[in-house]
Coordinates of C-alpha atoms and ligand atoms in Angstrom, one line a residue:
X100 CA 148.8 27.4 118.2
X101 CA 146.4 28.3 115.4
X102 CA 143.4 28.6 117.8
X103 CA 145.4 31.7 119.9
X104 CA 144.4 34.7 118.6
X105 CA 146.8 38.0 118.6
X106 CA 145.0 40.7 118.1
X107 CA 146.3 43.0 114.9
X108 CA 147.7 45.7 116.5
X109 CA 144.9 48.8 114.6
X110 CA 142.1 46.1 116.5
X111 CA 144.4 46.1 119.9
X112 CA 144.9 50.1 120.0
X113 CA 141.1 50.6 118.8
X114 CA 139.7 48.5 121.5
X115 CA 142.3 49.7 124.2
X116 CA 141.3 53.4 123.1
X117 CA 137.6 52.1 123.2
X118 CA 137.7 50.6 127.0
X119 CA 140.4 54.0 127.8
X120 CA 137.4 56.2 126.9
X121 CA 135.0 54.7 128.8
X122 CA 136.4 54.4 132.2
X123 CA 136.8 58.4 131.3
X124 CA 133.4 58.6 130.4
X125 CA 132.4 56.7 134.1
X126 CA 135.1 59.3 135.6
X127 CA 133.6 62.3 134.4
X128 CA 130.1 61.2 134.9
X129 CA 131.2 60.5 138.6
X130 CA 132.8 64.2 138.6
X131 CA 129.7 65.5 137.7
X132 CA 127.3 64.4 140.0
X133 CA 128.5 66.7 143.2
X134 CA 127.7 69.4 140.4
X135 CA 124.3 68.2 138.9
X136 CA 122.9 66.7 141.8
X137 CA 123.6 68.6 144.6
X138 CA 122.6 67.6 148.1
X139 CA 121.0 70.0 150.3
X140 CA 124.2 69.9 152.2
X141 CA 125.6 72.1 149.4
X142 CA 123.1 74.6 149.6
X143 CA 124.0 76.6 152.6
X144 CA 127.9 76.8 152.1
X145 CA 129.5 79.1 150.1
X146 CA 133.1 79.8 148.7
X147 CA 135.6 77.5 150.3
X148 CA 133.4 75.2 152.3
X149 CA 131.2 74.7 149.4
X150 CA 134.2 74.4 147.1
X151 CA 136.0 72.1 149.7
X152 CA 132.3 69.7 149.9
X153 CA 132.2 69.6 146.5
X154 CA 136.2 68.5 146.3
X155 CA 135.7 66.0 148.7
X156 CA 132.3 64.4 147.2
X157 CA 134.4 64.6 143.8
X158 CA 137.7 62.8 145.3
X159 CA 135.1 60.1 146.9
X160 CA 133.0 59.1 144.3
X161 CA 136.6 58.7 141.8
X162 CA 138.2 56.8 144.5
X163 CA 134.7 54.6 144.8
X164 CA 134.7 54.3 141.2
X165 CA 138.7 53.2 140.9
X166 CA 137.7 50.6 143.8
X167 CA 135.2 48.7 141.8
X168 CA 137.5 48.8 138.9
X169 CA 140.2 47.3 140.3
X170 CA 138.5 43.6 140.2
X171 CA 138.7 43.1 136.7
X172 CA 142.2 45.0 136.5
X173 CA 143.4 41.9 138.9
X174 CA 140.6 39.1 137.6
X175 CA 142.9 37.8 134.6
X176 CA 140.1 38.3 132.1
X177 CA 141.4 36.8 129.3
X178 CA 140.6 39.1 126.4
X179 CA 141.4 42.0 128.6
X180 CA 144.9 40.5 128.4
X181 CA 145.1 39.7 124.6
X182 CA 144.4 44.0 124.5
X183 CA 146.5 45.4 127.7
X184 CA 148.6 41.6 129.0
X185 CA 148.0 40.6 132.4
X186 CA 151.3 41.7 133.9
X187 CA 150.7 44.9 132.8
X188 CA 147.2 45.3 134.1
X189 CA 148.0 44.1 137.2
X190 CA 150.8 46.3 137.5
X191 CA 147.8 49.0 136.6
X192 CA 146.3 47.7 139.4
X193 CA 148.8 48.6 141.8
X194 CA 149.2 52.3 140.6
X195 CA 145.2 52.4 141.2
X196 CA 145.6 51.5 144.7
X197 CA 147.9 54.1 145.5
X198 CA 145.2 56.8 143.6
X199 CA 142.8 55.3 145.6
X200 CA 144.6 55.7 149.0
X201 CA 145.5 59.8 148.3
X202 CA 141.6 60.3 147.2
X203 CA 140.0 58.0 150.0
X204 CA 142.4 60.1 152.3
X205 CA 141.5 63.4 150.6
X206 CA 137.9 62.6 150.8
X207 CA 137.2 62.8 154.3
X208 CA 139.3 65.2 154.8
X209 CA 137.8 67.7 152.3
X210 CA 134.2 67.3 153.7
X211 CA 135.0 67.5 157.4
X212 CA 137.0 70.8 156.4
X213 CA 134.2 72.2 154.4
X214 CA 132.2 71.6 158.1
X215 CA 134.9 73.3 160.0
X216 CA 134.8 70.0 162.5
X217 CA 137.6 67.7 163.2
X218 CA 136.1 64.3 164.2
X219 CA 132.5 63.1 163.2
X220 CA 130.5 63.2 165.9
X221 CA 129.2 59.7 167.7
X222 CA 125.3 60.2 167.0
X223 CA 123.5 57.1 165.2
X224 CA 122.7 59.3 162.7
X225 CA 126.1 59.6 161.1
X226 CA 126.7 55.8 160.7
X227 CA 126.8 56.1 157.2
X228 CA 130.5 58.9 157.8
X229 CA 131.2 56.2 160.2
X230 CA 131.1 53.6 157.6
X231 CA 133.3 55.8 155.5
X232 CA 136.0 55.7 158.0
X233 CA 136.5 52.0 158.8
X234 CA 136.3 51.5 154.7
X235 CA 138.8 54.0 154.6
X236 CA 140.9 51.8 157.8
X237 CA 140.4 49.1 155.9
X238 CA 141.6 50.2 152.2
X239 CA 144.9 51.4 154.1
X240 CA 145.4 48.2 155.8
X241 CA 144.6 46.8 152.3
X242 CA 147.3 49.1 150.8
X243 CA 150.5 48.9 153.4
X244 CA 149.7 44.9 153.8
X245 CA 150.0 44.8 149.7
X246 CA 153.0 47.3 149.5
X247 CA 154.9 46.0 152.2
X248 CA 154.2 42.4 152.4
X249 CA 157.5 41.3 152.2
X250 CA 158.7 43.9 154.9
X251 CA 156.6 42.5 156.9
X252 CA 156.7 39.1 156.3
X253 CA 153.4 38.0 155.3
X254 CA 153.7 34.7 153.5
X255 CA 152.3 35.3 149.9
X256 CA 149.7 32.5 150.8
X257 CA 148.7 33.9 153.7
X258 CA 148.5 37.4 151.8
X259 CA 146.4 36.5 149.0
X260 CA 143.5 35.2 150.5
X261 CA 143.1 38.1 153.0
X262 CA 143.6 40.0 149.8
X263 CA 140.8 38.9 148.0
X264 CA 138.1 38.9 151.3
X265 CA 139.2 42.8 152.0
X266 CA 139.3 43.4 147.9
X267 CA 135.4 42.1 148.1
X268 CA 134.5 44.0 151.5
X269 CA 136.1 47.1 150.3
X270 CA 133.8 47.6 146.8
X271 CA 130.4 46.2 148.7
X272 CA 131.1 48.8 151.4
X273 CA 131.7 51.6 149.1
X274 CA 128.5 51.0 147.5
X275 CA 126.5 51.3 151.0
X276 CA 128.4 54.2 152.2
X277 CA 127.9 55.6 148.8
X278 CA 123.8 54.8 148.9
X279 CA 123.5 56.4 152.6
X280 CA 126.0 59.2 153.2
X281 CA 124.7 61.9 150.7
X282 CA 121.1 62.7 149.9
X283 CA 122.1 62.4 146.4
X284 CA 122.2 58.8 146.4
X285 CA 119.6 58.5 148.9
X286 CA 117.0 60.0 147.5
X287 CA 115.8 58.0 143.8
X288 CA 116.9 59.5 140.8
X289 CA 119.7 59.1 138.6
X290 CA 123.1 58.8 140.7
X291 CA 121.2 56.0 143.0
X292 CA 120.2 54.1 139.6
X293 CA 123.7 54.7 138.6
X294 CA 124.9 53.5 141.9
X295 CA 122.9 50.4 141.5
X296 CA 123.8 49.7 138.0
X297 CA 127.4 49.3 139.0
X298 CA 126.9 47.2 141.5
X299 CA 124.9 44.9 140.2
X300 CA 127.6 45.1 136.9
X301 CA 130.7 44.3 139.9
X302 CA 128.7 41.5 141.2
X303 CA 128.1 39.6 137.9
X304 CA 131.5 40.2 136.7
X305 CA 132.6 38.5 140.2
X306 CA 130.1 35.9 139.7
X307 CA 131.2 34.6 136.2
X308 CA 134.8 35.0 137.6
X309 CA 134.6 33.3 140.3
X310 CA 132.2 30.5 138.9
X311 CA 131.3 29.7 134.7
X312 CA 134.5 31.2 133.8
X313 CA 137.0 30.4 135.5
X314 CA 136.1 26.6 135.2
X315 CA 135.5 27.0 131.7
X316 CA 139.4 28.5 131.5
X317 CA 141.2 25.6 133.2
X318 CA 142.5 22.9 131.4
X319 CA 142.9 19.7 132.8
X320 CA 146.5 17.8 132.3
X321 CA 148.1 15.4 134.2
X322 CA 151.8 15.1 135.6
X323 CA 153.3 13.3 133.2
X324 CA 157.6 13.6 134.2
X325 CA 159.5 15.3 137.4
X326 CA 163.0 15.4 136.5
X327 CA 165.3 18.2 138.3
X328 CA 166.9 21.0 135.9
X329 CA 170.2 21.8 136.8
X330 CA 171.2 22.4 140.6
X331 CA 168.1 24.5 142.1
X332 CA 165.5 23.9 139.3
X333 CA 162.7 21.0 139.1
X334 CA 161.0 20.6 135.5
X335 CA 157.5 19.5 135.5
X336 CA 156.1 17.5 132.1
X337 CA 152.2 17.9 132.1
X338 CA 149.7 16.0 129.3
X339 CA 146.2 16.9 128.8
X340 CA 143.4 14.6 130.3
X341 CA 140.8 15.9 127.6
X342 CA 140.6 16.8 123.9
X343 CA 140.5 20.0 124.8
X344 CA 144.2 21.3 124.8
X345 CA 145.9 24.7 126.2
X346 CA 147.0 26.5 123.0
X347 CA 149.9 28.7 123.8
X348 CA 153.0 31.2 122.1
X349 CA 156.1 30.9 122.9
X350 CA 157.2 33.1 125.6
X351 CA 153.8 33.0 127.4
X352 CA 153.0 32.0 131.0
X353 CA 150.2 29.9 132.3
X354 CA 148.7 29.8 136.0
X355 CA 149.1 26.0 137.6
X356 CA 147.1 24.4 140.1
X357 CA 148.0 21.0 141.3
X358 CA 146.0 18.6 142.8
X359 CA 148.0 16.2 145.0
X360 CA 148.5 15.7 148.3
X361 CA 151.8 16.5 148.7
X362 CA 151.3 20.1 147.8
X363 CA 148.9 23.0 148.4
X364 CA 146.1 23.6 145.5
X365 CA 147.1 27.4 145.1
X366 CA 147.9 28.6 142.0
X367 CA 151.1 29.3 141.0
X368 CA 152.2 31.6 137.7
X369 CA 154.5 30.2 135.3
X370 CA 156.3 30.6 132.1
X371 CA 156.2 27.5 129.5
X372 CA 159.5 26.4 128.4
X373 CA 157.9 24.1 126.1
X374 CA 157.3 25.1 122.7
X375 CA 153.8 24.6 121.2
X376 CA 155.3 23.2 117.9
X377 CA 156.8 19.9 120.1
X378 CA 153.3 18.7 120.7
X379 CA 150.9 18.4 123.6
X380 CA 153.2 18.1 126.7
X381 CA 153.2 21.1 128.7
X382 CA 157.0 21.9 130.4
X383 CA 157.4 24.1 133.5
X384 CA 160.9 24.8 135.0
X385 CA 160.7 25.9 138.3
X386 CA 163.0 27.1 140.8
X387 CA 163.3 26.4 144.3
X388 CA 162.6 29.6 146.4
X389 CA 159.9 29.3 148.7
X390 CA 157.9 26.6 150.3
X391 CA 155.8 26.0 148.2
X392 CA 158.1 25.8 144.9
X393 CA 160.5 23.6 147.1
X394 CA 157.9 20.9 147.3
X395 CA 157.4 20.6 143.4
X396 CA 159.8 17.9 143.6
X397 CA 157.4 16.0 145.1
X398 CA 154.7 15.5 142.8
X399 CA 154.5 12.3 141.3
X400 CA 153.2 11.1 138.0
X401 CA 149.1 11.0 137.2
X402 CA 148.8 14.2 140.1
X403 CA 146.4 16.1 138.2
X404 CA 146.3 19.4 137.5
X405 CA 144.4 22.5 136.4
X406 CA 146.3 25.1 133.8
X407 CA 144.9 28.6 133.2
X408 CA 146.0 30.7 130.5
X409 CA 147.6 31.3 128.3
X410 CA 148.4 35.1 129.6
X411 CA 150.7 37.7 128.7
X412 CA 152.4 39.6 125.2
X413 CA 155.8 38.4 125.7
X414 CA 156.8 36.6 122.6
X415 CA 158.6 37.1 119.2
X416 CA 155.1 36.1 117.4
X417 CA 153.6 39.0 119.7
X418 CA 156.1 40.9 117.2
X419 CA 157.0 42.1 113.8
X420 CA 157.7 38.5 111.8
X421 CA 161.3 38.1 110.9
X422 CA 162.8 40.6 113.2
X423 CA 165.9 41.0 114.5
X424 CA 165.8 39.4 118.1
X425 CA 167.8 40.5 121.3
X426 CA 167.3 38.3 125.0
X427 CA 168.6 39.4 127.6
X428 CA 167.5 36.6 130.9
X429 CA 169.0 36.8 134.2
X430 CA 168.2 33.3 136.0
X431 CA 165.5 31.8 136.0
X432 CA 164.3 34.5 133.4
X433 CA 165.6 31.8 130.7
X434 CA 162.6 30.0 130.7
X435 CA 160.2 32.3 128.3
X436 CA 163.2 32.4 125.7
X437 CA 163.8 29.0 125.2
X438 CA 160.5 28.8 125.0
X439 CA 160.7 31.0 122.0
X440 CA 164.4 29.7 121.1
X441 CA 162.7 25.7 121.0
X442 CA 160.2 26.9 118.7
X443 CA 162.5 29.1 115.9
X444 CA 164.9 26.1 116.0
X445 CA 162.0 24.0 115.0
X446 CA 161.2 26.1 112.1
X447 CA 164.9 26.5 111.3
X448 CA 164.4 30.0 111.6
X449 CA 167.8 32.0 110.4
X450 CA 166.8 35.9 111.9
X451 CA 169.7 37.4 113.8
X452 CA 168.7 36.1 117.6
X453 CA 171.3 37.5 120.5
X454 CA 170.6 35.8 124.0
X455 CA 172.6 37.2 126.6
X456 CA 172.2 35.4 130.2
X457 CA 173.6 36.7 133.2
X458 CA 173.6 33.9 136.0
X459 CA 175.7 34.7 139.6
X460 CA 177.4 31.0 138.7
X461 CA 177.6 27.8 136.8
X462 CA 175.2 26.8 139.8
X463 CA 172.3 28.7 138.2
X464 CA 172.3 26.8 135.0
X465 CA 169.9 25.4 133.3
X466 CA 169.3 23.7 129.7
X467 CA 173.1 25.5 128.9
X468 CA 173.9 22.2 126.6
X469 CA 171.0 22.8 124.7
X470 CA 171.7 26.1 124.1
X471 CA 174.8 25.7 123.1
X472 CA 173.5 23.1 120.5
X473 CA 171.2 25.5 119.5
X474 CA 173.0 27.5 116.6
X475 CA 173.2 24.2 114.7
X476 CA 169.9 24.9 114.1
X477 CA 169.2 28.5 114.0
X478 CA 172.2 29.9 111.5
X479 CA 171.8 34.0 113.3
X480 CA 171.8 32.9 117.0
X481 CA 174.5 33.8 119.3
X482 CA 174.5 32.5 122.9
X483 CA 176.5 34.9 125.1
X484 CA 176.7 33.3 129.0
X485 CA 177.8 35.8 132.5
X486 CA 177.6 34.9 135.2
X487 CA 178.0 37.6 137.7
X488 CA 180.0 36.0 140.7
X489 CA 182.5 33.7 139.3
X490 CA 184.8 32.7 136.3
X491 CA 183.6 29.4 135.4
X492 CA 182.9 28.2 132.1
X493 CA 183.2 31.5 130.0
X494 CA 185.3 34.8 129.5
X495 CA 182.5 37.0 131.2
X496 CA 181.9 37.8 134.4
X497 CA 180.1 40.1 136.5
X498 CA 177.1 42.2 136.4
X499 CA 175.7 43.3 133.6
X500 CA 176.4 47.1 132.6
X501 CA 175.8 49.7 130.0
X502 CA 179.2 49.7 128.7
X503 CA 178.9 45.8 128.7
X504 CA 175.9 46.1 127.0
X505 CA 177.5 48.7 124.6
X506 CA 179.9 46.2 123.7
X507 CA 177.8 42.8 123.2
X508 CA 175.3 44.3 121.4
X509 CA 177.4 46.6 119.2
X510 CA 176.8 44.6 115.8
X511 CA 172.7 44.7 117.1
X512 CA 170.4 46.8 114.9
X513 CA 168.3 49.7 117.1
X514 CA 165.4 48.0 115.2
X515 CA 165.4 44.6 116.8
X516 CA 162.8 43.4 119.5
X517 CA 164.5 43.5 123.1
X518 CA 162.8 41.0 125.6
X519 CA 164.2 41.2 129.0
X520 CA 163.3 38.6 132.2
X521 CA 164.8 38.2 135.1
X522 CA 165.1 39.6 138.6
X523 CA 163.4 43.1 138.8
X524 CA 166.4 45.1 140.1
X525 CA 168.5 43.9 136.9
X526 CA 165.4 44.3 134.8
X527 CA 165.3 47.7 135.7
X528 CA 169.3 48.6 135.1
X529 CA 169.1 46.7 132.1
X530 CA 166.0 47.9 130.4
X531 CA 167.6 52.3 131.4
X532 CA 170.9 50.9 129.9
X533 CA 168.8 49.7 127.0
X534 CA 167.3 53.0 126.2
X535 CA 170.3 54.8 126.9
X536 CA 171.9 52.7 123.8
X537 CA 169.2 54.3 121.8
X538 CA 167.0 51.2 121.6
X539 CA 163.2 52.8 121.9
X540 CA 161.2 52.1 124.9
X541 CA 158.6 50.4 122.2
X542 CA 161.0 48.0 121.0
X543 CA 161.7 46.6 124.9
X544 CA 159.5 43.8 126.3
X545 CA 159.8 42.5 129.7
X546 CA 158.2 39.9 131.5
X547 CA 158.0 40.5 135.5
X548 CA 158.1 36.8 137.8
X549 CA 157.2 39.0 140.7
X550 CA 154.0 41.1 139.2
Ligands
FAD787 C1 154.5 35.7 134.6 C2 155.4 34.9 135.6 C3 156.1 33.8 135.1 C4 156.9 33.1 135.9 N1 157.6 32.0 135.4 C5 158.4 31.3 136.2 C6 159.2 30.2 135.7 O1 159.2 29.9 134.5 N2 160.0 29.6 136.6 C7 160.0 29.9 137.9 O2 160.7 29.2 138.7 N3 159.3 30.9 138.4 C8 158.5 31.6 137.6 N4 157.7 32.6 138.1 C9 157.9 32.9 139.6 C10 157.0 32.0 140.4 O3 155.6 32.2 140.2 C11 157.3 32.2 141.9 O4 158.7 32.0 142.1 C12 156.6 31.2 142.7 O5 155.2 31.4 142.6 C13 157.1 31.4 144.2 O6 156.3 30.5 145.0 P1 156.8 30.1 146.5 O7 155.6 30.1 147.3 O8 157.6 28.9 146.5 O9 157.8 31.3 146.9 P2 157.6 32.4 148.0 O10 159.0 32.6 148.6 O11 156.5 32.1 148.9 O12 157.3 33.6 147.1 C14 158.2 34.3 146.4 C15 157.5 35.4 145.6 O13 156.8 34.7 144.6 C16 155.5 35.4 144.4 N5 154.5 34.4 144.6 C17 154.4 33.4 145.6 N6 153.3 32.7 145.5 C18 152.6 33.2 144.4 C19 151.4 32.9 143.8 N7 150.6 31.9 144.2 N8 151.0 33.6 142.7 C20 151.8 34.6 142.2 N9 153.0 34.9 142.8 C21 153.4 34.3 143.8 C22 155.4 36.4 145.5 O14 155.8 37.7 144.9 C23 156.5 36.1 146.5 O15 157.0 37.1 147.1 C24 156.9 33.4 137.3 C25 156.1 34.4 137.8 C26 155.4 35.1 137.0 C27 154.5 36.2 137.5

């Protein structure tokens, strides 16, 4: 635990400012070139069709820029994560794409405007527009494959893959389009040495991703326990295989790799419901909801396998010490609090902790003993169980509301930290309830399992 570092929060906004102004500073500079360095292109045009050209060059060489960016938005960098988390960068990553999609589509549009022409014509000459359009077919088969998966069915395995090949065609594409279409790339000078510059930035950065770092990252552990976790949940025990151990906070996820022949080698994202002050064994609890999750109950001890991380802000030590703590879980969601319950009871901590979890039935439960045993050792907690579909074991039942909300949390002060997991649909009811109870949007974190 000691070795983690959080980032003091003046360091965390300075550098997040820092890194903010920059990719400004690399979005003006982009702005400016169509102004600057005009091609001769611009010239002869005047007053729409040279406003319209200079629109679209603008709109192109953003979009470009955005598209290089996005591979350390998605490459879970880890110091970009102690500054911005991973789930939110990622999520950043997805609100680029669609930024992307609108300026790739203005682009072309712009330009062939500002040439009163509808279609670029088919002459060798133009293979460089030509280029432009099957980048711009590929970032929008890139886009509705990414948006839609699920609609249309695209196993995430398949997906991700595919993913990554277009996500590494898309950038080296840009950069030739960029270095042939306009004479201001073309010809030497300061937006071709700029041009240059980035890519030979985007290929390093891919280079130590893929390669120095990424291997450097991974710890290796072996399987140490498989025992199953209520009805629908497996837990997975790991131990480390070198001196080298995977410091962690509770609350925080990891990315797992395993190496065994009974189940694929992809990596998987998932929160530790092990607590770092119980020693060296690593504990996963994962439900069964897919293929590949349904054939973690297969593994068998000594399977090795490769942990990345730790990633993500969600954790009380990510907060204010001593503050007054509110959980709200729904399912599987539980895991990154008891992470963070394992490790308060272990320090007998006495804050005022309120865990609500919402479950559809007793079927969904996981670890409830524990937590019931928990307020022997932490003196504030209370454990509050629903479950949304039937009266089993408690008075509550069904989903959670604001007016439920209103009620449990009534003795809760507007000051405590909120952490919400669970599915996204209650995530997002729970977290507009939240700030309709007048807890601030600051004071709410949330961890996504489906970023
Ligand atoms: C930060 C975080 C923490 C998580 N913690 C837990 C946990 O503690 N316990 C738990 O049971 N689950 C957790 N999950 C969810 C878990 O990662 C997915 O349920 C699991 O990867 C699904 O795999 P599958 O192939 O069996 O399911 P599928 O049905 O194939 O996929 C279900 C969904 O899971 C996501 N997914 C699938 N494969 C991957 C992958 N390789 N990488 C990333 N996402 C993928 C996709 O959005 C997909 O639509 C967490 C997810 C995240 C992002």
């Amino acid at each position: 635990l000691s070795t983690i570092k959080i980032l003091p929060p003046p360091i965390r906004y300075l550098s997040a400012a820092c890194l903010i102004l920059f990719i400004v500073f690399l979005i003006v500079g982009a702005l400016a070139i169509p102004f600057l360095y005009e091609s001769s292109s611009m010239w002869y045009k005047f007053g729409i069709a040279k406003t319209s050209l200079r629109i679209g060059k603008m709109l192109g060489l953003v979009a470009g820029l955005l598209i290089l960016l996005q591979l350390p938005l998605a490459g879970r960098i880890k110091w970009l994560d102690r500054i911005f988390s991973l789930p939110g960068l990622i999520r950043q990553h997805r609100r680029h794409a669609w930024v992307i999609v609108l300026m790739a589509l203005g682009h072309p549009a712009c330009i062939l405007l500002s040439e009163d022409m509808l279609l670029i014509p088919l002459e060798v000459r133009y293979w460089p527009e030509w280029l432009g359009l099957v980048l711009l077919g590929l970032i929008m088969i890139q886009m509705i494959g990414s948006q839609w998966r699920q609609a249309l069915r695209i196993p995430f395995h398949v997906w991700l893959p595919l993913h990554r090949i277009a996500g590494m065609m898309i950038p080296a594409l840009v950069i030739v389009h960029v270095l042939y279409v306009s004479e201001s790339f073309t010809t030497p000078g300061v937006p071709r040495s700029a041009v240059f510059i980035a890519a030979v930035i985007f290929f390093m950065i891919w280079m130590w991703m893929r390669t120095g770092w990424l291997r450097a990252g991974r710890r290796p552990y072996v399987v140490s326990r498989v025992e199953p976790a209520g009805t629908d949940c497996t837990s997975v025990f790991l131990t480390p295989v070198s001196r080298i151990h995977f410091s962690y906070m509770p609350g925080q996820f990891a990315i797992v790799s395993f190496r065994s022949k009974r189940i694929s080698a992809e990596p998987h994202a998932f929160s530790l419901c092990s607590t770092p002050s119980q020693g060296e064994t690593l504990q996963f609890t994962i439900l069964r909801c897919g293929d590949w999750t349904r054939k973690v109950t297969q593994l068998q001890p000594l399977d090795k396998t490769l942990i990345q991380g730790p990633f993500g802000r969600f954790g009380h030590l990510f907060t204010t010490a001593g503050r007054e703590l509110i959980m709200i879980a729904g399912g599987i969601g539980i895991t990154p609090m008891l992470s963070m319950l394992r490790f308060m009871a272990d320090h007998g901590d006495e804050r005022s902790i309120t865990l609500i979890w919402s479950n559809r039935s007793e079927r969904g439960l996981i670890f409830a003993d524990e937590l019931d045993a928990m307020s022997a050792k932490l003196t504030g907690f209370r454990f509050i169980l629903i479950f949304t579909r039937k009266r089993d074991r408690r008075e509550l039942s069904g989903r959670l509301n604001q007016s439920m909300l209103k009620d449990l949390l009534r003795d809760c002060s507007p000051e405590a930290a909120v952490f919400v997991c669970g599915p996204p649909a209650m995530m997002r009811q729970v977290i507009t309830d939240l700030k309709a109870l007048g807890f601030p949007a600051g004071s709410i974190f949330t961890e996504n399992f489906d970023f």
